[in-house]
Coordinates of C-alpha atoms in Angstrom, one line a residue:
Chain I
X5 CA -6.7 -37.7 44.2
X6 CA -3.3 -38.2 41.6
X7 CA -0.3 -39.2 43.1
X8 CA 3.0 -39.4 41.5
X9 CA 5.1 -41.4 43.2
X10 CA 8.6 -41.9 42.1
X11 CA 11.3 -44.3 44.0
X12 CA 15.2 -44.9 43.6
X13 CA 14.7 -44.0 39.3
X14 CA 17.9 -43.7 37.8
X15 CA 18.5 -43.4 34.2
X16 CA 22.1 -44.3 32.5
X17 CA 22.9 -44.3 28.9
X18 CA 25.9 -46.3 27.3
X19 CA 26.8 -44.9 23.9
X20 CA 28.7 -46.9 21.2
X21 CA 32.1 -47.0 22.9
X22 CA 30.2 -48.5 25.7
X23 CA 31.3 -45.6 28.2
X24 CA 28.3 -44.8 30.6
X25 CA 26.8 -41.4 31.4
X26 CA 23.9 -41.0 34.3
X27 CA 21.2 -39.0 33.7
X28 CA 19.0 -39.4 36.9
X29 CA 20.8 -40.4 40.1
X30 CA 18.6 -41.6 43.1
X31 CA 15.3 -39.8 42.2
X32 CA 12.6 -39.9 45.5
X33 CA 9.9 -38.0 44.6
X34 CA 6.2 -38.1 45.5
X35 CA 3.6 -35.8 45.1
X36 CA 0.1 -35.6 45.6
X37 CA -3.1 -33.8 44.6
X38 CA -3.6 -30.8 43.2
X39 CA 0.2 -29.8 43.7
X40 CA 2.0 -27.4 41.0
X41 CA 5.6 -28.6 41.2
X42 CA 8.4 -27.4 39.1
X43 CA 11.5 -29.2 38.0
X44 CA 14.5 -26.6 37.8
X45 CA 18.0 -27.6 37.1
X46 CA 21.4 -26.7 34.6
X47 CA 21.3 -28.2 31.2
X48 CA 22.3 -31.8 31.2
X49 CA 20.4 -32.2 34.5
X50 CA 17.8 -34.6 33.7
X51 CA 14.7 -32.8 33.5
X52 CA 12.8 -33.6 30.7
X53 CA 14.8 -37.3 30.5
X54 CA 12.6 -37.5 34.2
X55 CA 9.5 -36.0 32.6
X56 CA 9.9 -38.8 29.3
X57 CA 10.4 -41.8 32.0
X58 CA 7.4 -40.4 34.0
X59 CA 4.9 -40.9 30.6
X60 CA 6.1 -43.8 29.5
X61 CA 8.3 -42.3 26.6
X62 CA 11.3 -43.0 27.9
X63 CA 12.5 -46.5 30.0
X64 CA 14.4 -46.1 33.6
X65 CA 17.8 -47.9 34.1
X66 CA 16.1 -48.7 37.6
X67 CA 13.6 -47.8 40.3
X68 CA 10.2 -47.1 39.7
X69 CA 7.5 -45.0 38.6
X70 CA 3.9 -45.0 39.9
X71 CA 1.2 -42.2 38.6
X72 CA -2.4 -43.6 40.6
X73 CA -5.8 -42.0 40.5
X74 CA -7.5 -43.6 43.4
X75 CA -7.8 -47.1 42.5
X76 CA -6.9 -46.8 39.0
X77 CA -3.7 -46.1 36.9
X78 CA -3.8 -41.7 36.5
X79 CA -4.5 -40.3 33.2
X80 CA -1.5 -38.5 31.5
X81 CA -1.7 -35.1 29.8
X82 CA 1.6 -33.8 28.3
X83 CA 2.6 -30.3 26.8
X84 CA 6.1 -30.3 25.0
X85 CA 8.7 -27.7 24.4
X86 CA 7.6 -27.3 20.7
X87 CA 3.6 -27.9 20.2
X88 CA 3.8 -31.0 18.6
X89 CA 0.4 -30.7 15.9
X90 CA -0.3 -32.8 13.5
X91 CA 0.3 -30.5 10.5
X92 CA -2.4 -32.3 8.1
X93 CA -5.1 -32.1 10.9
X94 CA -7.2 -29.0 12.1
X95 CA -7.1 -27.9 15.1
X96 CA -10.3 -29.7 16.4
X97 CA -8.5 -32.7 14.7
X98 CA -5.5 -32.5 16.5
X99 CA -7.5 -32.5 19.8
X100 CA -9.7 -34.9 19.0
X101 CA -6.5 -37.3 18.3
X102 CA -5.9 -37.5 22.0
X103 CA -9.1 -38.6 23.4
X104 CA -9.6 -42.1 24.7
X105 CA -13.1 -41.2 26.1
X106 CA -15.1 -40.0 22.6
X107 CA -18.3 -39.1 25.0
X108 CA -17.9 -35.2 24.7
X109 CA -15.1 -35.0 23.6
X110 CA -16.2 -31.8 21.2
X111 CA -17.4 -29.9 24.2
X112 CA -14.7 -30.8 26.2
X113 CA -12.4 -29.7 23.4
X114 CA -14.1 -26.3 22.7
X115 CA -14.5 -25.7 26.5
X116 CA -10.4 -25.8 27.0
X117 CA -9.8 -24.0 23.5
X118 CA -12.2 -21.5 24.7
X119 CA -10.0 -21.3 27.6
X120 CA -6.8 -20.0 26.2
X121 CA -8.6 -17.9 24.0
X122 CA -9.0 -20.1 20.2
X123 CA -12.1 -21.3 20.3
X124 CA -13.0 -19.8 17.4
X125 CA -9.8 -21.3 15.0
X126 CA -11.0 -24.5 15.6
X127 CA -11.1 -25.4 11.7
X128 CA -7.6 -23.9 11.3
X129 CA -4.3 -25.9 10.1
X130 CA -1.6 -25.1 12.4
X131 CA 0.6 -23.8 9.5
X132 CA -2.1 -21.2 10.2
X133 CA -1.5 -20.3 13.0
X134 CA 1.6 -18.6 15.1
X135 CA 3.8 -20.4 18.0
X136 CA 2.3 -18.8 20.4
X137 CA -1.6 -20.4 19.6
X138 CA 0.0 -23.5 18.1
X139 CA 1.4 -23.8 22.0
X140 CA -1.9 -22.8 23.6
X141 CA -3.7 -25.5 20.9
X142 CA -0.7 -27.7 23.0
X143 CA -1.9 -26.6 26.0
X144 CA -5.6 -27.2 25.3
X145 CA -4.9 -30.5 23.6
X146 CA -3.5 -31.5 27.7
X147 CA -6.4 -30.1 29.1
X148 CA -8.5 -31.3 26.9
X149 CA -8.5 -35.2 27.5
X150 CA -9.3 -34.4 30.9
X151 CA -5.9 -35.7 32.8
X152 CA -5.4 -36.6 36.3
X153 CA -1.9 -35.7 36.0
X154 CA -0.3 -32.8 34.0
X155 CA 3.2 -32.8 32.6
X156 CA 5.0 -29.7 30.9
X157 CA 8.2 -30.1 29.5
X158 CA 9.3 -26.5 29.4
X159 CA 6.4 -25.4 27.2
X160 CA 7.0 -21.6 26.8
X161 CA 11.0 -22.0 26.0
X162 CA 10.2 -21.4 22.3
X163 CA 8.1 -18.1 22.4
X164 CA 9.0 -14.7 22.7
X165 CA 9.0 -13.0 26.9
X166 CA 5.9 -11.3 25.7
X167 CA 3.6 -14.5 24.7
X168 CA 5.3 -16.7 27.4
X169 CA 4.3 -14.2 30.3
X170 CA 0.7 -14.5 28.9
X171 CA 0.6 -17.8 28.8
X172 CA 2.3 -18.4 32.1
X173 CA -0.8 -16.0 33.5
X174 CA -3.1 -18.4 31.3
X175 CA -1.8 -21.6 32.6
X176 CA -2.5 -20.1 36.3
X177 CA -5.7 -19.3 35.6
X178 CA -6.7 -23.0 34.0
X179 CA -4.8 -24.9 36.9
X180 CA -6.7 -22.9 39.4
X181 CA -9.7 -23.9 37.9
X182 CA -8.8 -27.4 36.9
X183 CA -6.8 -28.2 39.8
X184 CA -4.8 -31.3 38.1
X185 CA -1.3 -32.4 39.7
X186 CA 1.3 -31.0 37.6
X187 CA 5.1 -31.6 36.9
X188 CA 6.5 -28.9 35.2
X189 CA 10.6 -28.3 33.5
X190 CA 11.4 -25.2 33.3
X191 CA 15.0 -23.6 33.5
X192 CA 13.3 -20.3 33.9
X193 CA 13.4 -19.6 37.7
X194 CA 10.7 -16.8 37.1
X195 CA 8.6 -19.3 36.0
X196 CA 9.2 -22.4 38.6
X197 CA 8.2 -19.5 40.7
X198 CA 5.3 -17.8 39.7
X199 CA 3.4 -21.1 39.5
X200 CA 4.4 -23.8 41.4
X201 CA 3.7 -25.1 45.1
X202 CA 6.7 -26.8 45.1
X203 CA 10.6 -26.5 43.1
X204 CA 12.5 -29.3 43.0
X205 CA 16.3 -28.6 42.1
X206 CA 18.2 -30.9 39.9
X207 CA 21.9 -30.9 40.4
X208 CA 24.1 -32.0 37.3
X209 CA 24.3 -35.7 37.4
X210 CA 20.6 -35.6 37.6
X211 CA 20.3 -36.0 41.7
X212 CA 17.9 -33.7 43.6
X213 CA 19.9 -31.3 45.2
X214 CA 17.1 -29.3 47.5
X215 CA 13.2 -29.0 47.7
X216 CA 11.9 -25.6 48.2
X217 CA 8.4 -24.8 49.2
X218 CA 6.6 -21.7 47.7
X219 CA 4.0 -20.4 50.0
X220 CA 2.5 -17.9 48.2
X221 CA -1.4 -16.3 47.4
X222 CA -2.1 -17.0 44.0
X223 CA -2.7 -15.5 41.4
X224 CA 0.5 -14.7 41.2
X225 CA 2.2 -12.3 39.5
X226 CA 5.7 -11.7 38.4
X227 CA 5.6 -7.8 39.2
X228 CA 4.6 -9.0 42.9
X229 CA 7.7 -7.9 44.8
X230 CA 7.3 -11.2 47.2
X231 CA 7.1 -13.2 43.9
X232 CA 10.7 -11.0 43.0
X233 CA 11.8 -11.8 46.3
X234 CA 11.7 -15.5 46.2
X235 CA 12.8 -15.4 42.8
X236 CA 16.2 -14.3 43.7
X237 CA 16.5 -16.2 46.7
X238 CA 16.0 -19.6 44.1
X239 CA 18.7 -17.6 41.7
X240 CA 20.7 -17.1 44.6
X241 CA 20.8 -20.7 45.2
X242 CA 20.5 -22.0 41.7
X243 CA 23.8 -20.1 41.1
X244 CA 25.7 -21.7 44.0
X245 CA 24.8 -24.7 42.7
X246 CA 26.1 -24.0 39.5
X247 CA 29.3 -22.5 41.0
X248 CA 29.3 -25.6 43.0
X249 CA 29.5 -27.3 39.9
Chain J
X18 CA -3.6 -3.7 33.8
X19 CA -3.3 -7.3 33.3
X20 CA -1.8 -8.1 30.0
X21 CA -4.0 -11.3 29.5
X22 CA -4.4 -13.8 26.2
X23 CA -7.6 -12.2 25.3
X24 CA -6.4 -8.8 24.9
X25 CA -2.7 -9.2 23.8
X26 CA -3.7 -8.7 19.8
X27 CA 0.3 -9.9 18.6
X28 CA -1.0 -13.2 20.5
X29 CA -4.4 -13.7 19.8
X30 CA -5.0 -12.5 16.2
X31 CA -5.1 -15.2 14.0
X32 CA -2.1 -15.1 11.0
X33 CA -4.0 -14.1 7.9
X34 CA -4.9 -16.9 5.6
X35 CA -4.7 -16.1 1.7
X36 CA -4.9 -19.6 0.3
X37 CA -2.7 -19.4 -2.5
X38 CA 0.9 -18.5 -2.8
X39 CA 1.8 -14.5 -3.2
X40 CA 2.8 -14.3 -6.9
X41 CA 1.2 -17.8 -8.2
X42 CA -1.8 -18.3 -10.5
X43 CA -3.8 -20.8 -9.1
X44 CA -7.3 -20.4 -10.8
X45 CA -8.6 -23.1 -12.5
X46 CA -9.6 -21.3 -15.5
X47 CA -5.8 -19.9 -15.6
X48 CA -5.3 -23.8 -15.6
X49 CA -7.5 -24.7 -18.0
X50 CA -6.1 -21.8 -20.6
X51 CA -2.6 -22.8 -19.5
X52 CA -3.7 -26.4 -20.8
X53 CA -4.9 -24.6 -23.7
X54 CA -1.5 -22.8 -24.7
X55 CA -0.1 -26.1 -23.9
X56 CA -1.7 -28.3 -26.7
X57 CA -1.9 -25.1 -29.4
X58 CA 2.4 -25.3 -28.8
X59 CA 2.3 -28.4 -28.9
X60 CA 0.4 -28.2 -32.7
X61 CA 2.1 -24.6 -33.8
X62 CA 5.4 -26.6 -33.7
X63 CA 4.0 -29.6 -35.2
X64 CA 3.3 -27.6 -37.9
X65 CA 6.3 -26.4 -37.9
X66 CA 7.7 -29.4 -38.2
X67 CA 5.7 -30.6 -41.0
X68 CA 6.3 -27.8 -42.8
X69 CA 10.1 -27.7 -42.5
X70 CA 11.2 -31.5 -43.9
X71 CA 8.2 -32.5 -45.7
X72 CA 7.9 -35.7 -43.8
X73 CA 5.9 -35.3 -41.2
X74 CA 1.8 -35.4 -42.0
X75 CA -0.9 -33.2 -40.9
X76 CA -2.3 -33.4 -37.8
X77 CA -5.3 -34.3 -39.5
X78 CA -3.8 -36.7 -41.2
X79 CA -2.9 -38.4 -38.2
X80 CA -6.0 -38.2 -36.5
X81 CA -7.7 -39.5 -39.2
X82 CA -5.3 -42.4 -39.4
X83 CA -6.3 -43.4 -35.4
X84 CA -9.9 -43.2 -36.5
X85 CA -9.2 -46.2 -38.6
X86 CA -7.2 -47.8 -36.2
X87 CA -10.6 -47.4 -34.2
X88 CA -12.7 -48.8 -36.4
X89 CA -11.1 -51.8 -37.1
X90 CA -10.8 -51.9 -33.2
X91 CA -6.9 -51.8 -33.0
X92 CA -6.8 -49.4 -30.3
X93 CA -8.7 -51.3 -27.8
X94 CA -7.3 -55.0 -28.4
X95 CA -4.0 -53.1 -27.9
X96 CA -4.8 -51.5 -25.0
X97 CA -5.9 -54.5 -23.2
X98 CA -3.3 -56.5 -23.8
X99 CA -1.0 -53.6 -22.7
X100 CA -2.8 -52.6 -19.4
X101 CA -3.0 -55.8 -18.5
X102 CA 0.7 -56.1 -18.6
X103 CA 1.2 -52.9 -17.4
X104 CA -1.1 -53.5 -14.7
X105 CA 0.8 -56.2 -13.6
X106 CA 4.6 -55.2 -14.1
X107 CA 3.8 -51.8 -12.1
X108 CA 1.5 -53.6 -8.7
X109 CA 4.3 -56.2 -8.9
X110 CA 7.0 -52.9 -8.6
X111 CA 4.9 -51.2 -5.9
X112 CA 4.8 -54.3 -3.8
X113 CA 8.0 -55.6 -3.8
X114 CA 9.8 -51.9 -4.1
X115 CA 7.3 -50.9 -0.7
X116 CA 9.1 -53.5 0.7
X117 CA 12.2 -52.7 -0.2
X118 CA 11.8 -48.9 0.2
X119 CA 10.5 -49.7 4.1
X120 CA 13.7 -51.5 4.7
X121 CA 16.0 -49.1 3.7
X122 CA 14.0 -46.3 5.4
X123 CA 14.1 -48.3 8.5
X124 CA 17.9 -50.0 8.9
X125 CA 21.2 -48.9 7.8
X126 CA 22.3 -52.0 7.0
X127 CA 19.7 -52.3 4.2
X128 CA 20.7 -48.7 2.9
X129 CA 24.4 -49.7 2.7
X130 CA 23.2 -53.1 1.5
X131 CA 20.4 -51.7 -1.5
X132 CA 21.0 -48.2 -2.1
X133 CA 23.9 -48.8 -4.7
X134 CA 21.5 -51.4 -6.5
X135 CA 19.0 -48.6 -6.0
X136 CA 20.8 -46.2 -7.8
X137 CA 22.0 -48.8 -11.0
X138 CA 18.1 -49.6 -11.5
X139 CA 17.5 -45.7 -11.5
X140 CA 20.4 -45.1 -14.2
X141 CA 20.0 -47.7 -16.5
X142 CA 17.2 -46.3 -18.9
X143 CA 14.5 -48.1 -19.7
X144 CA 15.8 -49.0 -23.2
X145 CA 18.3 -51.3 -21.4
X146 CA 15.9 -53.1 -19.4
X147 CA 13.3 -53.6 -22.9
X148 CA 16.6 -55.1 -24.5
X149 CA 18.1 -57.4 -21.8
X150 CA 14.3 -58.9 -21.2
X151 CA 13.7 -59.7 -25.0
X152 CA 16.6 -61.8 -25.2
X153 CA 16.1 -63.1 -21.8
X154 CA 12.5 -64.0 -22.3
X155 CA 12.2 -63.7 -25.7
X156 CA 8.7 -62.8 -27.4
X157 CA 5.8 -63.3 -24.8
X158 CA 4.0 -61.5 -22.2
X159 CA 6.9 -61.8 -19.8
X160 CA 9.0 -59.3 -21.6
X161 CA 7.0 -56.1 -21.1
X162 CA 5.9 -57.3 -17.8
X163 CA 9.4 -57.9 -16.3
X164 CA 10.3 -54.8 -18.2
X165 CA 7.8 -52.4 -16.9
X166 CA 8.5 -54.1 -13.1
X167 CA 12.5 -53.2 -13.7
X168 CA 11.7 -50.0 -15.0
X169 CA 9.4 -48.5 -12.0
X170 CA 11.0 -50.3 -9.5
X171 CA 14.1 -48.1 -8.5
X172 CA 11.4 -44.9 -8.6
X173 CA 9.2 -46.7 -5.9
X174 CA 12.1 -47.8 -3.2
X175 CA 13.6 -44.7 -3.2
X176 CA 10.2 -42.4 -3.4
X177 CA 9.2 -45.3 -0.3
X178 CA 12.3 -44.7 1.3
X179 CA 12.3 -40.7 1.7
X180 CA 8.6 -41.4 3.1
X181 CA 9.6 -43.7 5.8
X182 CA 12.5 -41.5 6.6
X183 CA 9.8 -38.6 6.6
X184 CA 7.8 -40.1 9.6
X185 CA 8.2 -37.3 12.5
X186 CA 9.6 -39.5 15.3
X187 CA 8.0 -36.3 17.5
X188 CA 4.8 -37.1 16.8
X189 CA 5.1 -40.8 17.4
X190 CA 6.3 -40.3 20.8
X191 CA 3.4 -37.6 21.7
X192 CA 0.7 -39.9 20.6
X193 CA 2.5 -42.5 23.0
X194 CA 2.3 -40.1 25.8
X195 CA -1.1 -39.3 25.2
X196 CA -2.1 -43.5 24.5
X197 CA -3.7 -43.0 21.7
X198 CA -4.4 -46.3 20.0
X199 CA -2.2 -48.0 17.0
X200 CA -4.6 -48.2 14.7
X201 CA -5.5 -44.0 15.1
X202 CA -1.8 -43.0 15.0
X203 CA -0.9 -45.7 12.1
X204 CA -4.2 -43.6 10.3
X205 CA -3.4 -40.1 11.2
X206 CA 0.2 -39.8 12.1
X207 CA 2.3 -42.3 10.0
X208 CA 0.0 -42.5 6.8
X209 CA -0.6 -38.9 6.1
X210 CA 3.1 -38.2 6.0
X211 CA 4.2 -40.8 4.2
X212 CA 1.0 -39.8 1.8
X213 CA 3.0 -37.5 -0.6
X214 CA 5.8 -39.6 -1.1
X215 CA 4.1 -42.4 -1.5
X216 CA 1.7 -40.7 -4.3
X217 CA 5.4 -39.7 -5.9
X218 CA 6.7 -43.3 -6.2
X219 CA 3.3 -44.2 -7.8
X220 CA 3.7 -41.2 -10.3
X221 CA 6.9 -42.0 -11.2
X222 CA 6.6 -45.4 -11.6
X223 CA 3.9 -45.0 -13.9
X224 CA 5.6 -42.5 -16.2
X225 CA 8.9 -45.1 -16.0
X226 CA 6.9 -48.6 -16.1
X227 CA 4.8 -47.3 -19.5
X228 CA 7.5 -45.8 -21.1
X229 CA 9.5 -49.3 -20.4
X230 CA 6.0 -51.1 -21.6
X231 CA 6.2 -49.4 -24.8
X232 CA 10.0 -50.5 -25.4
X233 CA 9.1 -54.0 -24.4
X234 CA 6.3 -54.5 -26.6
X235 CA 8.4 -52.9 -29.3
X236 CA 11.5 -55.2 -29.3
X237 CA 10.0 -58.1 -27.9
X238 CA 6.0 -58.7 -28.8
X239 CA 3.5 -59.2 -31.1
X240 CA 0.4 -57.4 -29.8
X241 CA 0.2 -54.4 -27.2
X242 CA 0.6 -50.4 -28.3
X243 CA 4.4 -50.3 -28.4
X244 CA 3.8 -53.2 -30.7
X245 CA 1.4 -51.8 -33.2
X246 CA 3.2 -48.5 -33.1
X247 CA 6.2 -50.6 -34.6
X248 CA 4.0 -52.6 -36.8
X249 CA 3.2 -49.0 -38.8
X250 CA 6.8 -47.9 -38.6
X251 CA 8.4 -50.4 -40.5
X252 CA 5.6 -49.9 -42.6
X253 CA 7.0 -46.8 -43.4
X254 CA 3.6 -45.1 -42.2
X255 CA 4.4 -42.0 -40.4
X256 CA 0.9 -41.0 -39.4
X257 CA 0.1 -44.4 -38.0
X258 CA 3.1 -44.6 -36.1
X259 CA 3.0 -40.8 -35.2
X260 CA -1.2 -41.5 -34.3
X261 CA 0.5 -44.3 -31.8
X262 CA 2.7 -41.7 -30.5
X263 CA 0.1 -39.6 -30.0
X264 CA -1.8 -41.7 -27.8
X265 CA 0.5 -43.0 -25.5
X266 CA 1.2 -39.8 -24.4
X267 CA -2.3 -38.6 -23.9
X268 CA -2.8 -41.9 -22.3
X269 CA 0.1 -40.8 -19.8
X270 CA -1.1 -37.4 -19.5
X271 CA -4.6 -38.3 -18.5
X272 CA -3.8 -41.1 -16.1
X273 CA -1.2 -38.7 -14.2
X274 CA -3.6 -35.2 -14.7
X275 CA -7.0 -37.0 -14.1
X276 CA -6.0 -39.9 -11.9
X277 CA -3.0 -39.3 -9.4
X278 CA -2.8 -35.8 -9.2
X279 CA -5.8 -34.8 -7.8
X280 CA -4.8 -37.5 -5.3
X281 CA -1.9 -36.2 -4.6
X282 CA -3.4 -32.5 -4.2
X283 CA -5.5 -34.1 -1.8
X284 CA -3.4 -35.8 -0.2
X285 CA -0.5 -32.5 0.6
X286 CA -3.3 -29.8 0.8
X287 CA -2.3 -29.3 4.2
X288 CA 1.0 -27.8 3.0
X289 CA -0.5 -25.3 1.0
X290 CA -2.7 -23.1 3.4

């Protein structure tokens, strides 16, 4: 079982008058198994800052960061706001650039490309393709090396409503199946609640301002009126927040 | 109903693919019969020429002159001794301007530090350089070889430059979040898009470092092409030195056509589906 286990990280960056500016402020977080949670939060909050110190892109001020599988240190999937292809590689290419374990990889690959629907533009460049499959190629690049832990840095800001509902529904149905433990920015509320377990509200300053549960059958949907009802209850609250601010 | 991946065509259609740019002739026998016109131009207004002052000889004339000069095996002791200095000047350039070329990509302090320098070297024509290294060196091999390092230097550290600046930081950091080894991202991310730059520098260096050969070897030497090319015009022997002419730039064409830009098509094909 994945756990993500996150203590006292704070993340402060001094630009070149030497004035400071804190990103992350006191970050406890831990979470475990096959958990969806969301990170929600005003611009300037920290999110994806959290998500780049949680892979390894990015370096914390202090605290610490711990992703475990078991006995072992958790293997990291990411899907980024913008695909991020390589734009000289097919698609098969680009998702075998990813794999550590070469045993399968092909099937593996195929069986997640298959997934969001592209298995058969596998020998496509991605100039071939549109945003919305270059994202899902993002999204079954993740999948595809077979990660304990899952993180999503707001992967469906760039498309149109139409393609991001779609692939919001997509995602669902992969995590259901998969079952990984997934962070997830977003600063779509709809979103945070149509597929996660869990929201975790950033406050500006980058501090956790509240932790809210969703407890509800999936597959979801964003039509379901207990999905809407949540939804602007988290609005409600998000908005305060920002007020607050 | 369920508005899934699968059935959403604006989503799951794949962009058409027409492999060649609307409005472009790509064909290769479109290339070859542009290649055609090309030389039959480049004869009509030799002809033209000819028949205009009176000085000029035939095309035939000419040809039949390099025959001679490849008989009595002119062309290839020339040659030799050229390439090899060519050969030289230009892996000397490469190295020392990829060095270069990586520094100012990479720090600011080398691009306030080299890219006036930079800019001198790509100003000053290659005549300069063929003159300042015959009375520097005087008449020896180091003349054309210093010559053709000056001239195709300033090409490579600023073709070098534009690649390094070129690598996508983006993709650097998602191979890091995904681990993937050095060695595979050095391969796959770094080298394939500094690959078209790279192939540029070499391009233009060539085309730079032979025509500063040619100068070289015509101020300052006694053997190599620019050398015998001089050796027929103060003879007053227009088709000898016109047959010389003739084959340093077929020499140019061939090495850039045959040689480094099919490598570079190769290399950028990506960018053109």
């Amino acid at each position: 079982m994945a756990n993500i286990e996150i203590k006292q990280l704070e993340k402060t960056y001094t630009d070149a008058k030497g004035r400071q500016t804190r990103v992350l402020d006191s970050i406890d977080l831990t979470v475990s198994g096959d958990t969806f949670v969301s990170i929600v939060g005003p611009s300037g909050s920290g999110k994806t800052t959290l998500l780049n110190i949680v892979s390894g892109i990015e370096s914390a001020t202090s605290g610490s960061v711990s992703l475990r599988e078991g006995g072992r240190d958790a293997k990291v999937g990411y899907v980024f706001q913008d695909p991020r292809l390589l734009p000289w590689r097919t698609v098969m290419q680009n998702l075998s650039f990813v794999q550590d374990d070469r045993s399968d990889w092909e099937v593996r690959a195929r069986h997640y490309l298959e997934l969001v629907g592209l298995g058969h533009l596998g020998d496509r460049f991605p100039a071939q393709l549109s945003g919305g499959q270059q994202q899902r190629i993002g999204i079954a690049r993740a999948f595809s090396v077979e990660p304990d832990i899952l993180l999503m840095d707001e992967p469906f800001s760039h498309l149109d409503a139409m393609t991001s509902r779609s692939l919001r529904e997509h995602l669902e149905q992969i995590w259901l199946q998969s079952r990984k433990t997934v962070l997830f920015v977003t600063h779509d509320i709809t979103e945070a609640v149509q597929l996660s377990d869990r929201i975790i509200v950033l406050a500006p300053g980058g501090r956790i301002h509240e932790t809210i549960e969703v407890d509800l059958p999936r597959p979801r949907r964003a039509s379901d009126p207990r999905v809407a009802v949540l939804q602007a209850e988290v609005l409600a609250r998000f908005e305060a927040l920002e007020a607050a601010a | 109903m369920t508005n899934t991946l699968r059935d959403s065509p604006a989503i799951s259609n794949p962009v058409p693919v027409t492999g060649k740019a609307p409005g472009r002739f790509v064909g290769k026998g479109t290339s070859i019969l542009a290649g055609l016109l090309s030389l039959l131009s480049i004869w009509v207004v030799w002809e033209i020429a000819r028949l205009w002052g009176g000085r000029l000889p035939s095309l035939a004339e000419t040809l039949a002159r390099l025959g001679t000069e490849w008989a009595g095996n002119e062309i290839w002791i020339n040659f030799a001794v050229s390439i090899n200095r060519f050969v030289l000047g230009l892996v000397l350039a490469l190295v020392v301007g990829a060095i270069l070329g990586v520094a100012i990509g990479l720090s600011k302090f080398a691009e306030a530090a080299l890219s006036d320098l930079t800019m001198v070297g790509l100003a000053a024509p290659a005549v300069i350089w063929a003159l300042l290294t015959t009375m520097w060196f005087g008449f020896g091999w180091l003349t054309p070889v210093v010559t053709v390092f000056l001239s195709g230097l300033p090409f490579v550290v600023v073709n070098i430059a534009k690649a390094v600046r070129a690598v996508p930081g983006d993709l650097i950091l998602m191979a890091r979040a995904f681990e993937v080894p050095r060695v595979r991202g050095l391969s796959q991310i770094i080298a394939p898009a500094v690959a078209g730059s790279a192939i540029a520098a070499v391009r233009f260096a060539v085309i730079s470092a032979w025509n500063g050969l040619l100068l070289a070897e015509w101020f300052g030497s006694t053997s190599g092409v620019g050398w015998r090319s001089r050796y027929w015009y103060d003879a007053n022997q227009m088709d000898g030195f016109l047959a010389w002419v003739l084959l340093f730039m077929a020499f140019l064409v061939l090495v850039d056509q045959i040689l480094l830009a099919p490598i570079e098509r190769r290399a950028t094909r990506w960018r053109r589906v």
